[in-house]
Amino acid sequence: MQNRSLPLDKLCLDQEGKVSRLLFKGNKRRQMMDLGIVEGTKLKVALKSHSGNPMAYLIRGAVIALRNEDACKILIKKI
Amino acid sequence: MGLTKNSTGLSVAKDEFNSKEFPDCDKVIAVAGNPNVGKSTIFNSLTGLNQHTGNWPGKTVTNARGKYTYNGKEFILVDLPGTYSLNSNSVEEEIARDFICFGGADLVVVVMDSTCLERNLNLALQIKEMTSKIVVCVNILDEAERKGIDIDFDELSMQLGAPVVGTSVKESEGKAALLKKVYDVSIGEEKTYDIKIDYPKVVEDVIDLLEPHVKKIVGSRINSRWVSVKLLDMDKNLNATLTKHLNYDLLNDEVISNILKETKKDFAINDINEEYLRDEIVSSVFKKAENIYRLCVHLKKVNYNEKDRRIDKILTSKLTGIPVMIALLFVIFWITLSGANYPSEIIADALFYIQDKLTLLFNTLGAPEWLHGSLVLGLYRTLAWVVSVMLPPMAIFFPLFTLLEDVGYLPRVAFNLDHFFKKSGAHGKQSLTMCMGFGCNACGVIGCRIIDSQRERLIATITNNFVPCNGRFPTLIAIITIFFAGVVSLPYQSLLSTLILTAVILIGIFMTLLVSKLLSQTILKGVPSSFVLELPPYRRPQVSKVIVRSVFDRTLFVLGRAVLVAAPAGLLIWIMANVFLNKISILSYFSNFLDPFARLIGLDGVILMAFIMGFPANEIVIPIIIMSYLCTGSLTGFSTLEELRLLLVNNGWTWLTAVCTMLFSLMHFPCGTTCLTIKKETGSFKWTVMSFLIPTISGIITCFLLTSIVRLFGLEF
C-alpha cells in the first residue's frame, strides 16, 4: 500500500518509518545526512522527553535526540 | 551586539596542528573516530597518559598528544576530536580532516564502537577514501559480546583493506595486537589496500575525467580520487586548505576548471542540481557502510538494545525523567554529606593535634611569637582547615559523579532538560557544560566548545558559574553542617543538610535558566539553534578504576591546587590581622570598609572580604572567614561543630547570614582561573567582564531582595 509522507516528529513512540525526503538546505542538510539520515534510512522513535520535544530516534544503531523543529523537516513514510 | 568569529572560542580550538612540531619522532599516528567511541581510552592505554574519559559525546575538546616507543621506534599519538564525518560542518571536523590529509600523519587509527558499527563505518570509509594507511580498532568489544553482536573480523578487514583489531575497555585486551599492527603498517611491513566507493554513474563519469589531471598535480601526496570527488562538491574552506598545502589552486587550473564548467552545463541540461549531487555522494558512502555492516555483523538477538531502551524510558519519560534526576542528585549529595561528616572530624582532630605539637615545638625552641603566629596560626591552620573541610566531600562526590558519567547518564540529563534550555533561548548541551562545572568552572568553560552556535556558547560560558565547582561546594557543605544541621536531632541531620544542598543546586540551575533567558532576550539575542545529541549505549562502569582515577587525578589534584593558594592566603590573613595601624588591624580596616555595603546584602564585612580574597581560589573562603573571626575575637580553642557555630553566632550570624553567604557563594564572580579561561576561550575582554559582572550582580540583587524582605517582616533571628 502506498502511504503518504509525514514529518518525523508526528510519529508515535516505537513507530518506524523510512526517510523519503529532507527539507533542510545547505550545511544543516549535510549535518543531518552525516548522522546517517539519508533517503531510504529506517528510523524508529526511541524516546519522548517529558514535553514531547526533543525526541530521540534510533538511527543506524545509534540513538540520536533531535528537537521537533528539526525533526519536522525530515519526511518519512510509515512502515 | 556583534558576534564575530574572533570573539568566540573557535580561534582557540583551532590551534595549529602540525606534525612538523614533532621533528625527532619516527611516526605520527592520528586517532580518529566518532564521538564517544573510546578514543581517549585507547589513547590513554597506548601512551600511559591520563586523558579524562567519560561516556558522553564531546568529552575530548582539547587536542591531546602523547608518545610511546615500540620496537625501538618512537610514535607520537594525536587524539583527534570525535566527529561523525569529515565533510567539514564544524571546526572539529575541519581539524580532524586537515590533520589526516595534510598534517602529515603516517597512519590513522580509526576507532569504532562495536555496538554501533553501521554508523561508525561511514567515517571509517571517509577516512579510507583519503588515506589508505589505516588500522581499524573495533572498541568496546565486551559490550558487543554482552549484547550478542557477532563481528567477522576477517571479512571486515577484507572489506576495509586494512588490519582490524578488537579491543575492549579491559585495558590489556587487544592492546598488544593494536601496537603491533600500528607498527607493521607504519613501517610498511603490512600492506593496506585502497578500496573503492561506488558513486552513481554521473559522478563516476566526471571522476574519470578529472582524476588523471588531478593525479598529475597532487602526485602521491593526497588520494587523487578523493580530491576529484571533493572538487565536484567543493566547499571553500577545503579548497583554501588544499591550495595552501599544494601551493596550487586546483580550481584555477585550466583543464580542471574546464571540465568542471562542462560538467555543470551538462548537469544543468539534465536537471541535476548541486543538492542532488551532494546527497548522492553522501548516500553512496552510507550504502557501502550498510553493505559492509550486513556482511560482517551478525546479531544473535535482534533487539540487542532492548535493555537500554527500557532503562531510558525510566530515566527520560514524562512521568519519571525529572523526578529520577532530582532523586539521583539528592542521593549523591546525601551519601557525600553523611559520609564526609565523620572523616572530616577525624582529619580535623589529627591536624589540630599536630598544630598543638607544632606550637609546643616553637615554644621549646624559643621562637618569637610573630613567627609562631604567622607560620602555625596563619599558614598551617588555614591549610588544616582546607584539607579537613574539602578532602572528604570531594573524595566521595567525585567518584560518585564519575560513575554516573561513565554509565552514560549525563546525555540523558541533557535530553531531559533541553526543553527548558530551548525556552531560555539556549542550547541543550549547556547542561553537559554545567555538569563539567560541578568539577571545575574553568573546565566547564572549556567544555562549552561542544556547543556550535557562538551565541549559545557565550550564554553557556557566562552562566557556567551558577553551578558550584568543587571549590565552592565545601563552602556550602561547611555552612550547612555548621549552621543548619544542628537544628534537628542526629538521624535527620544529614537528611536536612542534603535537602538544603539540593535546594541550593536547584536554585543555581534555575538562575542559569533565568539568566540565559535574559541574555538571549537582550545582549545575546537570537533564536535557538538546532540540538543534535547522541544518547550513547549504557556501559558498565569499572568501579575500582573510577575510584582510583577520581581520587588521584581529580581529588588530589584539586586539593593540591587549593593548598597552594591556601598557604600564602593563611599567612597573609594572619599578618593582616596582626599588623596594627592606630590600634586597628589592617584586616579590620578592610572589613570595616566593606561592612556597610555587605550588611545590605545580608553578609558582613568579613564575609565579603573573604569572597574577594578568595578570588584566586574559592576553597579558602570559609577558612578566611573563620580565621578572621578567630584573629579578632577572644575565642581560640574550637574543635566541635557546635563551637564553630557559636563562633559564627558570636560574630552576629543569623540564619539569614548563612543563607545569604550560601547564595552569594553560588552567585558571585568566577575565580581567577575561570576568568583567565573565559578570556582565552572567548578571546574577548568584554565577554570576560560580562562573565564577571553578571553572576556578581545576580548575587547582589538576590541577597539584597531576600535581606530586605526578611528584615521588613522582622523575620531575622
GROMACS .gro file of N, CA, C and O in nm, chain B residues 325-341 392-394 396-398 400-401 404 434-435 438-439 466-470 472-474 476-477 480-481 493-509 666:
model
  240
  404MET      N    1   1.590   1.230   3.814
  404MET     CA    2   1.711   1.312   3.808
  404MET      C    3   1.735   1.382   3.942
  404MET      O    4   1.846   1.380   3.996
  405ILE      N    5   1.631   1.444   3.996
  405ILE     CA    6   1.646   1.513   4.123
  405ILE      C    7   1.675   1.413   4.235
  405ILE      O    8   1.760   1.438   4.322
  406ALA      N    9   1.610   1.297   4.229
  406ALA     CA   10   1.635   1.195   4.331
  406ALA      C   11   1.781   1.149   4.327
  406ALA      O   12   1.844   1.133   4.432
  407LEU      N   13   1.835   1.131   4.207
  407LEU     CA   14   1.974   1.088   4.194
  407LEU      C   15   2.067   1.192   4.255
  407LEU      O   16   2.162   1.160   4.327
  408LEU      N   17   2.038   1.319   4.224
  408LEU     CA   18   2.118   1.429   4.279
  408LEU      C   19   2.113   1.424   4.431
  408LEU      O   20   2.214   1.435   4.499
  409PHE      N   21   1.991   1.405   4.483
  409PHE     CA   22   1.969   1.401   4.626
  409PHE      C   23   2.050   1.288   4.689
  409PHE      O   24   2.120   1.307   4.789
  410VAL      N   25   2.040   1.170   4.627
  410VAL     CA   26   2.111   1.054   4.684
  410VAL      C   27   2.262   1.077   4.685
  410VAL      O   28   2.330   1.051   4.785
  411ILE      N   29   2.314   1.134   4.575
  411ILE     CA   30   2.458   1.158   4.570
  411ILE      C   31   2.500   1.256   4.680
  411ILE      O   32   2.599   1.236   4.750
  412PHE      N   33   2.421   1.362   4.696
  412PHE     CA   34   2.453   1.460   4.800
  412PHE      C   35   2.442   1.397   4.939
  412PHE      O   36   2.523   1.425   5.026
  413TRP      N   37   2.341   1.314   4.954
  413TRP     CA   38   2.319   1.253   5.085
  413TRP      C   39   2.438   1.164   5.122
  413TRP      O   40   2.490   1.170   5.233
  414ILE      N   41   2.481   1.082   5.025
  414ILE     CA   42   2.597   0.995   5.052
  414ILE      C   43   2.718   1.082   5.083
  414ILE      O   44   2.794   1.055   5.175
  415THR      N   45   2.734   1.189   5.004
  415THR     CA   46   2.850   1.276   5.024
  415THR      C   47   2.848   1.337   5.163
  415THR      O   48   2.948   1.332   5.237
  416LEU      N   49   2.734   1.394   5.200
  416LEU     CA   50   2.727   1.466   5.327
  416LEU      C   51   2.738   1.373   5.447
  416LEU      O   52   2.814   1.399   5.540
  417SER      N   53   2.661   1.262   5.441
  417SER     CA   54   2.664   1.177   5.559
  417SER      C   55   2.795   1.101   5.567
  417SER      O   56   2.843   1.069   5.676
  418GLY      N   57   2.854   1.075   5.451
  418GLY     CA   58   2.982   1.004   5.451
  418GLY      C   59   3.097   1.093   5.491
  418GLY      O   60   3.197   1.047   5.545
  419ALA      N   61   3.086   1.224   5.460
  419ALA     CA   62   3.200   1.313   5.480
  419ALA      C   63   3.213   1.360   5.624
  419ALA      O   64   3.320   1.395   5.670
  420ASN      N   65   3.101   1.361   5.694
  420ASN     CA   66   3.098   1.415   5.829
  420ASN      C   67   3.207   1.360   5.920
  420ASN      O   68   3.287   1.434   5.977
  471PRO      N   69   3.730   1.513   5.244
  471PRO     CA   70   3.627   1.406   5.250
  471PRO      C   71   3.512   1.423   5.151
  471PRO      O   72   3.481   1.329   5.079
  472PRO      N   73   3.447   1.541   5.145
  472PRO     CA   74   3.336   1.550   5.048
  472PRO      C   75   3.381   1.527   4.905
  472PRO      O   76   3.312   1.462   4.827
  473MET      N   77   3.500   1.577   4.869
  473MET     CA   78   3.547   1.559   4.732
  473MET      C   79   3.577   1.414   4.702
  473MET      O   80   3.546   1.364   4.594
  475ILE      N   81   3.437   1.166   4.814
  475ILE     CA   82   3.315   1.087   4.797
  475ILE      C   83   3.237   1.133   4.674
  475ILE      O   84   3.190   1.054   4.594
  476PHE      N   85   3.226   1.265   4.658
  476PHE     CA   86   3.143   1.319   4.549
  476PHE      C   87   3.201   1.287   4.412
  476PHE      O   88   3.129   1.243   4.321
  477PHE      N   89   3.328   1.307   4.394
  477PHE     CA   90   3.390   1.286   4.262
  477PHE      C   91   3.370   1.145   4.208
  477PHE      O   92   3.324   1.128   4.095
  479LEU      N   93   3.144   0.926   4.283
  479LEU     CA   94   3.002   0.902   4.255
  479LEU      C   95   2.960   0.968   4.124
  479LEU      O   96   2.893   0.910   4.040
  480PHE      N   97   3.003   1.092   4.108
  480PHE     CA   98   2.967   1.166   3.988
  480PHE      C   99   3.031   1.103   3.865
  480PHE      O  100   2.970   1.091   3.759
  483LEU      N  101   2.832   0.807   3.744
  483LEU     CA  102   2.718   0.848   3.662
  483LEU      C  103   2.762   0.883   3.521
  483LEU      O  104   2.698   0.850   3.422
  513MET      N  105   2.739   2.236   3.228
  513MET     CA  106   2.714   2.259   3.370
  513MET      C  107   2.765   2.144   3.454
  513MET      O  108   2.820   2.163   3.562
  514CYS      N  109   2.744   2.022   3.403
  514CYS     CA  110   2.795   1.905   3.475
  514CYS      C  111   2.946   1.913   3.491
  514CYS      O  112   3.001   1.876   3.594
  517PHE      N  113   3.050   2.136   3.771
  517PHE     CA  114   3.048   2.077   3.905
  517PHE      C  115   3.190   2.043   3.950
  517PHE      O  116   3.222   2.054   4.067
  518GLY      N  117   3.269   1.999   3.855
  518GLY     CA  118   3.407   1.969   3.889
  518GLY      C  119   3.486   2.097   3.901
  518GLY      O  120   3.548   2.124   4.002
  545PHE      N  121   2.708   2.959   3.776
  545PHE     CA  122   2.595   2.933   3.866
  545PHE      C  123   2.595   2.789   3.917
  545PHE      O  124   2.513   2.752   3.999
  546VAL      N  125   2.682   2.708   3.861
  546VAL     CA  126   2.700   2.574   3.915
  546VAL      C  127   2.819   2.579   4.010
  546VAL      O  128   2.926   2.621   3.970
  547PRO      N  129   2.800   2.540   4.136
  547PRO     CA  130   2.913   2.548   4.229
  547PRO      C  131   3.019   2.445   4.196
  547PRO      O  132   2.989   2.327   4.184
  548CYS      N  133   3.142   2.492   4.178
  548CYS     CA  134   3.251   2.400   4.150
  548CYS      C  135   3.297   2.337   4.280
  548CYS      O  136   3.248   2.371   4.386
  549ASN      N  137   3.395   2.247   4.271
  549ASN     CA  138   3.436   2.180   4.394
  549ASN      C  139   3.506   2.272   4.492
  549ASN      O  140   3.531   2.236   4.605
  551ARG      N  141   3.369   2.566   4.571
  551ARG     CA  142   3.261   2.631   4.646
  551ARG      C  143   3.172   2.528   4.714
  551ARG      O  144   3.102   2.560   4.809
  552PHE      N  145   3.174   2.409   4.662
  552PHE     CA  146   3.096   2.300   4.719
  552PHE      C  147   3.122   2.284   4.869
  552PHE      O  148   3.029   2.281   4.948
  553PRO      N  149   3.251   2.274   4.907
  553PRO     CA  150   3.280   2.260   5.050
  553PRO      C  151   3.231   2.380   5.131
  553PRO      O  152   3.192   2.364   5.246
  555LEU      N  153   2.959   2.550   5.077
  555LEU     CA  154   2.818   2.524   5.101
  555LEU      C  155   2.800   2.416   5.207
  555LEU      O  156   2.725   2.432   5.303
  556ILE      N  157   2.874   2.306   5.190
  556ILE     CA  158   2.860   2.195   5.284
  556ILE      C  159   2.897   2.239   5.425
  556ILE      O  160   2.827   2.210   5.522
  559ILE      N  161   2.625   2.455   5.576
  559ILE     CA  162   2.507   2.374   5.609
  559ILE      C  163   2.532   2.291   5.734
  559ILE      O  164   2.451   2.291   5.826
  560THR      N  165   2.647   2.223   5.737
  560THR     CA  166   2.669   2.135   5.853
  560THR      C  167   2.693   2.217   5.980
  560THR      O  168   2.648   2.178   6.088
  572GLN      N  169   1.985   1.479   6.064
  572GLN     CA  170   2.078   1.586   6.029
  572GLN      C  171   2.123   1.584   5.884
  572GLN      O  172   2.112   1.683   5.814
  573SER      N  173   2.170   1.465   5.843
  573SER     CA  174   2.223   1.462   5.707
  573SER      C  175   2.111   1.476   5.604
  573SER      O  176   2.131   1.527   5.495
  574LEU      N  177   1.992   1.431   5.642
  574LEU     CA  178   1.879   1.445   5.551
  574LEU      C  179   1.846   1.592   5.529
  574LEU      O  180   1.826   1.637   5.416
  575LEU      N  181   1.842   1.668   5.639
  575LEU     CA  182   1.813   1.811   5.628
  575LEU      C  183   1.923   1.880   5.548
  575LEU      O  184   1.896   1.960   5.457
  576SER      N  185   2.049   1.847   5.580
  576SER     CA  186   2.160   1.908   5.507
  576SER      C  187   2.146   1.880   5.358
  576SER      O  188   2.165   1.969   5.274
  577THR      N  189   2.113   1.755   5.324
  577THR     CA  190   2.100   1.718   5.184
  577THR      C  191   1.989   1.798   5.117
  577THR      O  192   2.005   1.847   5.005
  578LEU      N  193   1.878   1.812   5.188
  578LEU     CA  194   1.767   1.889   5.132
  578LEU      C  195   1.811   2.031   5.101
  578LEU      O  196   1.782   2.085   4.993
  579ILE      N  197   1.881   2.093   5.195
  579ILE     CA  198   1.925   2.231   5.174
  579ILE      C  199   2.021   2.239   5.056
  579ILE      O  200   2.007   2.323   4.967
  580LEU      N  201   2.117   2.145   5.054
  580LEU     CA  202   2.216   2.146   4.945
  580LEU      C  203   2.147   2.128   4.810
  580LEU      O  204   2.176   2.199   4.712
  581THR      N  205   2.055   2.031   4.803
  581THR     CA  206   1.984   2.009   4.677
  581THR      C  207   1.909   2.135   4.636
  581THR      O  208   1.909   2.174   4.519
  582ALA      N  209   1.845   2.200   4.735
  582ALA     CA  210   1.772   2.323   4.704
  582ALA      C  211   1.866   2.429   4.648
  582ALA      O  212   1.833   2.496   4.549
  583VAL      N  213   1.984   2.442   4.708
  583VAL     CA  214   2.080   2.542   4.659
  583VAL      C  215   2.119   2.512   4.514
  583VAL      O  216   2.122   2.602   4.430
  584ILE      N  217   2.146   2.384   4.485
  584ILE     CA  218   2.185   2.347   4.348
  584ILE      C  219   2.069   2.376   4.252
  584ILE      O  220   2.089   2.428   4.141
  585LEU      N  221   1.947   2.345   4.294
  585LEU     CA  222   1.832   2.372   4.206
  585LEU      C  223   1.816   2.522   4.183
  585LEU      O  224   1.781   2.564   4.072
  586ILE      N  225   1.844   2.603   4.287
  586ILE     CA  226   1.840   2.748   4.267
  586ILE      C  227   1.944   2.787   4.161
  586ILE      O  228   1.918   2.869   4.073
  587GLY      N  229   2.061   2.724   4.170
  587GLY     CA  230   2.165   2.751   4.071
  587GLY      C  231   2.118   2.718   3.930
  587GLY      O  232   2.139   2.796   3.836
  588ILE      N  233   2.051   2.604   3.915
  588ILE     CA  234   2.000   2.566   3.782
  588ILE      C  235   1.892   2.664   3.737
  588ILE      O  236   1.891   2.710   3.622
  745LEU      N  237   2.710   3.091   4.564
  745LEU     CA  238   2.658   3.035   4.439
  745LEU      C  239   2.665   3.138   4.326
  745LEU      O  240   2.687   3.105   4.210
   0.00000   0.00000   0.00000
